[in-house]
Tab-separated table of C-alpha atoms in Angstrom:
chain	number	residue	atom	x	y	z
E	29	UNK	CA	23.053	-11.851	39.100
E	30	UNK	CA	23.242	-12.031	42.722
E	31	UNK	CA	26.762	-13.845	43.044
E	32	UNK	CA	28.139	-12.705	39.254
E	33	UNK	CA	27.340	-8.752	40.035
E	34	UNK	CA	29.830	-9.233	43.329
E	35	UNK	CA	32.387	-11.110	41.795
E	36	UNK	CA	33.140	-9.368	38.026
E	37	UNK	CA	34.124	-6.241	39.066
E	38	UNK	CA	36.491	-7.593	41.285
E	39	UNK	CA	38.168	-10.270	39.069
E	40	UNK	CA	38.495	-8.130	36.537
E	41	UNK	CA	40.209	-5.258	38.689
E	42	UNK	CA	42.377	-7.630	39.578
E	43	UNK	CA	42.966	-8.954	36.111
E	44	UNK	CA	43.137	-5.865	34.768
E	45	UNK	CA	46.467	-4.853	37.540
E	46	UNK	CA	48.264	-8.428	36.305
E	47	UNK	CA	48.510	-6.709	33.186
E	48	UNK	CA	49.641	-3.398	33.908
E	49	UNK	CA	52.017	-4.962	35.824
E	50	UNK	CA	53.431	-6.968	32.717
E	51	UNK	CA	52.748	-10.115	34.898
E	52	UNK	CA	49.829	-11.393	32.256
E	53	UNK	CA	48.993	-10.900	28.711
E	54	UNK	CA	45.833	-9.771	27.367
E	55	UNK	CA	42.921	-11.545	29.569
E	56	UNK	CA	39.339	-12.259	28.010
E	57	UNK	CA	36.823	-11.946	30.452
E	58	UNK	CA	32.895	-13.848	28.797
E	59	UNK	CA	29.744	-12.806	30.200
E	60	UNK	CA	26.633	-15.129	29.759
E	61	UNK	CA	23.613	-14.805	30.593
E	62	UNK	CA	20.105	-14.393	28.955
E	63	UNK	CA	18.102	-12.848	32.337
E	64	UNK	CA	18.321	-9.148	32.065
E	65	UNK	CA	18.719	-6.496	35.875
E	66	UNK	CA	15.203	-5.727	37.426
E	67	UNK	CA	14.750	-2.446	39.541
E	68	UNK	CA	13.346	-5.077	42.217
E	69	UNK	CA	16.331	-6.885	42.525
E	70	UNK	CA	18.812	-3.877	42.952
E	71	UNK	CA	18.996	-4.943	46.998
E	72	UNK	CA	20.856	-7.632	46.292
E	73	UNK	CA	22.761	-7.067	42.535
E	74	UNK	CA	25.078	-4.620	41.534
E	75	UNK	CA	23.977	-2.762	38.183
E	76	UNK	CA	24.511	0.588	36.799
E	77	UNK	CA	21.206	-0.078	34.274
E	78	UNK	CA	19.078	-2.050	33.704
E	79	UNK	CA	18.814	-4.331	30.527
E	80	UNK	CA	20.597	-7.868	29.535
E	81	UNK	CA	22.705	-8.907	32.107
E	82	UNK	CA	25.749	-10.132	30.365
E	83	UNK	CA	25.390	-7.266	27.777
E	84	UNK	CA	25.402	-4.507	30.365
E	85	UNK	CA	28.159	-6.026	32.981
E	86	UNK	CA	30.814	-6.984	29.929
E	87	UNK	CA	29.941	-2.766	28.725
E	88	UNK	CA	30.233	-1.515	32.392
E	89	UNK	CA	33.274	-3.760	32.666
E	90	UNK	CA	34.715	-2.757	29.584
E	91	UNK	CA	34.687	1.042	30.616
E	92	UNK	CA	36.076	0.924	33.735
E	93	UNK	CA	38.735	-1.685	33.212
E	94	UNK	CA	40.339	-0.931	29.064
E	95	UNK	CA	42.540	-3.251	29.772
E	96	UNK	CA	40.687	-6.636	29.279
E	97	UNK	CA	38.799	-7.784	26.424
E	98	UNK	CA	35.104	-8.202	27.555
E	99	UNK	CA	32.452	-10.267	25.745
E	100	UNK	CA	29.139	-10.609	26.166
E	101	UNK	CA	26.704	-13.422	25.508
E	102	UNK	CA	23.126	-13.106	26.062
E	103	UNK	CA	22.054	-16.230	26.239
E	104	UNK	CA	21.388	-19.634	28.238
E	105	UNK	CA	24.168	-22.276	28.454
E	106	UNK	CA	22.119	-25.457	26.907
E	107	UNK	CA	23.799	-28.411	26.100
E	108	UNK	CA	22.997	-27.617	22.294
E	109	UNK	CA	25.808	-24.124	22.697
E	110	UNK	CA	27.967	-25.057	26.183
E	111	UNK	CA	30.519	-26.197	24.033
E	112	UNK	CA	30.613	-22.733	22.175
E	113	UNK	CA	30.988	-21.232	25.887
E	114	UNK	CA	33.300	-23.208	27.672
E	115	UNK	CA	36.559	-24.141	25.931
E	116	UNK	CA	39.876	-25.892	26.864
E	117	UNK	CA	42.121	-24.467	29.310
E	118	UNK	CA	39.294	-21.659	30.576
E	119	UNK	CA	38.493	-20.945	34.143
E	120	UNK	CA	34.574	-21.270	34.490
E	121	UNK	CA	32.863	-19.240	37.512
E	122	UNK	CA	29.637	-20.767	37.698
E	123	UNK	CA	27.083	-18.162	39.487
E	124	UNK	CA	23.708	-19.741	38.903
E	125	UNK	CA	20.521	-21.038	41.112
E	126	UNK	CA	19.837	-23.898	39.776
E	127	UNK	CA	21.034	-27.699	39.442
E	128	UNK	CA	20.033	-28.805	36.228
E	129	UNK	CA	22.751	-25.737	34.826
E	130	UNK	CA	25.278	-27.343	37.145
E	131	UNK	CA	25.037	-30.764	35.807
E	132	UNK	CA	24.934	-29.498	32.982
E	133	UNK	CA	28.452	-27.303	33.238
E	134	UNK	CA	29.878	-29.944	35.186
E	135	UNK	CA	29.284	-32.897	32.947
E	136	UNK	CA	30.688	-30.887	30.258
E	137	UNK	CA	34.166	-29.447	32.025
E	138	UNK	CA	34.640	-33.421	32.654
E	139	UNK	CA	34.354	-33.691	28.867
E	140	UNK	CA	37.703	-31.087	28.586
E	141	UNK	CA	41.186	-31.668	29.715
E	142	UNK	CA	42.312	-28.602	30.855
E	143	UNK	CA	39.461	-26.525	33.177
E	144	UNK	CA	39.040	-24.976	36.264
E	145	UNK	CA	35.390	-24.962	37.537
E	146	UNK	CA	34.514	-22.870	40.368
E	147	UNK	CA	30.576	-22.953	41.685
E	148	UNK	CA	29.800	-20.710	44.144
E	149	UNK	CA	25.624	-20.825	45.324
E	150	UNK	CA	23.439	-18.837	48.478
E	151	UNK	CA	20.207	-18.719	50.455
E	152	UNK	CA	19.629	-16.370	52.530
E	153	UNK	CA	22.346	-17.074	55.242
E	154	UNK	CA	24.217	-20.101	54.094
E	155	UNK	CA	26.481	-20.526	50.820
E	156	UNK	CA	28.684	-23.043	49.403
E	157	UNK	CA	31.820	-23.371	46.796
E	158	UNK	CA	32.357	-26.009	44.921
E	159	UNK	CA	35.579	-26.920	42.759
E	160	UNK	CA	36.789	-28.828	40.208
E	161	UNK	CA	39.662	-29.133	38.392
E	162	UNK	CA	41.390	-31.103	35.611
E	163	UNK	CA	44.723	-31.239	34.325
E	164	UNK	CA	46.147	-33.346	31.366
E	165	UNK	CA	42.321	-35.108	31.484
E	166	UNK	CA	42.586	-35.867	35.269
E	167	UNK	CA	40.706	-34.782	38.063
E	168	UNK	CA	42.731	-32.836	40.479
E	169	UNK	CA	39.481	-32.570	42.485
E	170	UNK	CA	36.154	-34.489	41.747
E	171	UNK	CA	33.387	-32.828	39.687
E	172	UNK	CA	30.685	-30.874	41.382
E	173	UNK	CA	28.398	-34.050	41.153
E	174	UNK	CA	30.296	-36.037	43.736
E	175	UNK	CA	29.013	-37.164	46.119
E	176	UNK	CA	26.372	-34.397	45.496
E	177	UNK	CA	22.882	-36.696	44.293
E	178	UNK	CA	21.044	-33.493	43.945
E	179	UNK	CA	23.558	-31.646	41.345
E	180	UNK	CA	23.758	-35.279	39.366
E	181	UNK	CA	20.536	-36.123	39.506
E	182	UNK	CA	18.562	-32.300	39.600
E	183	UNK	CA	15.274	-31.938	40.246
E	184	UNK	CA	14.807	-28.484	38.684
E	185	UNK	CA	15.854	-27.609	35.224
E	186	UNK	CA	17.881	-25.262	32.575
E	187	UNK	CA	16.523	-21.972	32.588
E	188	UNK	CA	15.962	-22.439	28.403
E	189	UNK	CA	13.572	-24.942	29.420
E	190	UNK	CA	11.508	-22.886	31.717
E	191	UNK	CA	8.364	-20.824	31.325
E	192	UNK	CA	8.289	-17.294	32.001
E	193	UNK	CA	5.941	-18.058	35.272
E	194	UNK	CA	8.646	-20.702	36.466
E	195	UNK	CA	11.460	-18.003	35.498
E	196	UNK	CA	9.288	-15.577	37.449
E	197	UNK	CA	8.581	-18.180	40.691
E	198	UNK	CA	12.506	-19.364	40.887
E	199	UNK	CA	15.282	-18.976	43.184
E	200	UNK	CA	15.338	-18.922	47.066
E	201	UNK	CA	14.863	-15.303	48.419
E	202	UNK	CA	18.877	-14.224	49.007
E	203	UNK	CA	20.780	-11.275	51.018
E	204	UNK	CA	23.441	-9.015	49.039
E	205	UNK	CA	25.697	-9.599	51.807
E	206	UNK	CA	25.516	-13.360	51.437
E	207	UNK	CA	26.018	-12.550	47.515
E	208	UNK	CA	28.912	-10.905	48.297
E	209	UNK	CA	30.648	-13.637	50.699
E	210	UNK	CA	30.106	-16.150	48.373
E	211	UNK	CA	31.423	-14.039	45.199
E	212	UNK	CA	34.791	-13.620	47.663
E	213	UNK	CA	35.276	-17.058	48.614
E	214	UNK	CA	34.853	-18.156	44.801
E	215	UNK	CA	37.426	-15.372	44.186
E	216	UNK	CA	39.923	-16.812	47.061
E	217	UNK	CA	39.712	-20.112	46.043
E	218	UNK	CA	40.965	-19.039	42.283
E	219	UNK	CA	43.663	-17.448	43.830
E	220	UNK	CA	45.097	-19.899	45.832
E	221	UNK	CA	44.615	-22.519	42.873
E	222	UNK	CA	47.024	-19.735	40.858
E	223	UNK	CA	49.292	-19.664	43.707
E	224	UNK	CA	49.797	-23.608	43.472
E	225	UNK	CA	48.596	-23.702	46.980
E	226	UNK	CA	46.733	-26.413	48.455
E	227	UNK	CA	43.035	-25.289	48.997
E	228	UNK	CA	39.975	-26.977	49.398
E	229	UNK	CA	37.249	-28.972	46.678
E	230	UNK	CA	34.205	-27.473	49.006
E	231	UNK	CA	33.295	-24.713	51.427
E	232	UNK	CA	30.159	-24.181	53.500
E	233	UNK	CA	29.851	-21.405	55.228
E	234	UNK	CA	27.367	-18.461	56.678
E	235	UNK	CA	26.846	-15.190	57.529
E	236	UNK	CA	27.208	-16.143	61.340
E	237	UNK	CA	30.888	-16.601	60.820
E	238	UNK	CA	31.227	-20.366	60.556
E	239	UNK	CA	33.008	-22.052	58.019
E	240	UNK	CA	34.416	-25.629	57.211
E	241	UNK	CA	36.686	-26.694	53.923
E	242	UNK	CA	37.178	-29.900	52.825
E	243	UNK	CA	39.228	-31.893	50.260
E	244	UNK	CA	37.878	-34.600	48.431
E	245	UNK	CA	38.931	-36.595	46.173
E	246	UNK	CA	37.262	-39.708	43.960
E	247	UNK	CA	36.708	-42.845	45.349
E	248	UNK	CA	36.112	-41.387	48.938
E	249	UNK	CA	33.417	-41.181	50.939
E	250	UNK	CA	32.453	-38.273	53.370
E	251	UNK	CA	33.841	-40.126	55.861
E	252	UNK	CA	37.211	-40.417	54.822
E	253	UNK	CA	37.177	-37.043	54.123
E	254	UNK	CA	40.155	-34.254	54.319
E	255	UNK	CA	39.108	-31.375	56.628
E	256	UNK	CA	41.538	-28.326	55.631
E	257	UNK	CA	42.679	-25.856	58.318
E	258	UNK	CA	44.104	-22.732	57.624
E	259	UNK	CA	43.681	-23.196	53.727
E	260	UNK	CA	45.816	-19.908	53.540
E	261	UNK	CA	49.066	-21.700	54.504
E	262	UNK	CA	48.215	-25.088	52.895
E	263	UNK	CA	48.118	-26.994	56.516
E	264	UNK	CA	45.653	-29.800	56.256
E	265	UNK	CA	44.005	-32.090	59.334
E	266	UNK	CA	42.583	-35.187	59.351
């Protein structure tokens, strides 16, 4: 949607030039989702046609980048088929409006050993990026849940689970260029994980310019907290 329409064609351009470059094998991009483009929301997502979402981004992605292997999966990520979705060793960007999917996603990646989660969210102004990642069944950086009461305990729920009025009635009203921040900063943050740099567990930021990162890890508290300055070049500040 909003976020996911920003973001694919991107990561996969950039995919797609790791293996022309003989610098990655074959990459498998998944697509899931079970909404489907709207005229209506064309301000804010980018879409060549409407129709399922995952089944016309993984097409459109497919033709303009050969290279990768696309897949799409037109469906809802319940905690009946997550584990179908999300595998060991896969890098997860998680693009959706909603807690009760986070929970959901994150309470699962905990479940692996091997995972990089990346959750990227917007209003209108403001976004945030959240990340966690495991390694040989650690936490390199806490879930998405830390220290966040209204991801572990959510208020609103799965999509599945909705009604086509709810479907209709969520989500905060959002601003393409907001969409498109976020989608970079989720993008960034990937990078720098692949570049073995240091980089932060959480971003805030908005479309006024400000920004603040922060590394957390479990068993702090907000107060003991990591601020990171110039992420790019790994220098942190207390």
């Amino acid at each position: 949607g909003g976020i996911g329409s920003h973001l694919s064609p991107v990561l996969c351009q950039y995919l797609q030039a790791l293996v022309q470059a003989g610098k990655a094998q074959q990459e498998t991009v998944v697509f899931i989702d079970n909404k489907s483009y709207e005229p209506r929301k064309a301000n804010r997502q980018v879409f060549t046609e409407t129709g399922n979402k995952a089944e016309v981004t993984a097409a459109r992605m497919s033709q303009m980048f050969p290279c990768l292997t696309t897949e799409a999966k037109p469906h809802f990520v319940t905690a009946a088929n997550i584990f179908l979705f999300i595998k060991e060793g896969d890098t997860v960007f998680l693009c959706v409006d909603n807690h009760a999917t986070r929970k959901l996603v994150s309470d699962h990646c905990v479940s692996l050993k091997n995972v990089t989660l990346i959750s990227g969210g917007n209003d209108l102004r403001k976004g945030t990026v959240q990340v966690h990642i495991r390694k040989n069944g650690g936490n390199v950086t806490p879930p998405i849940t830390f220290l966040h009461p209204e991801i572990e305990k959510p208020e609103d729920h799965n999509p599945a689970d909705m009604g086509c009025e709810e479907l209709a009635q969520a989500g905060a009203p959002q601003l393409i260029f907001t969409n498109h921040m976020t989608a970079s900063h989720m993008l960034c943050r990937w990078w720098l994980e692949n570049q073995g740099e240091i980089g932060y567990s959480e971003l805030s930021f908005g479309i006024h310019g400000t920004a603040r990162a922060v590394l957390r890890r479990e068993g702090e508290t907000p107060a003991t907290t990591t601020e990171v300055s110039h992420v790019d070049r790994g220098e942190n500040r207390t």
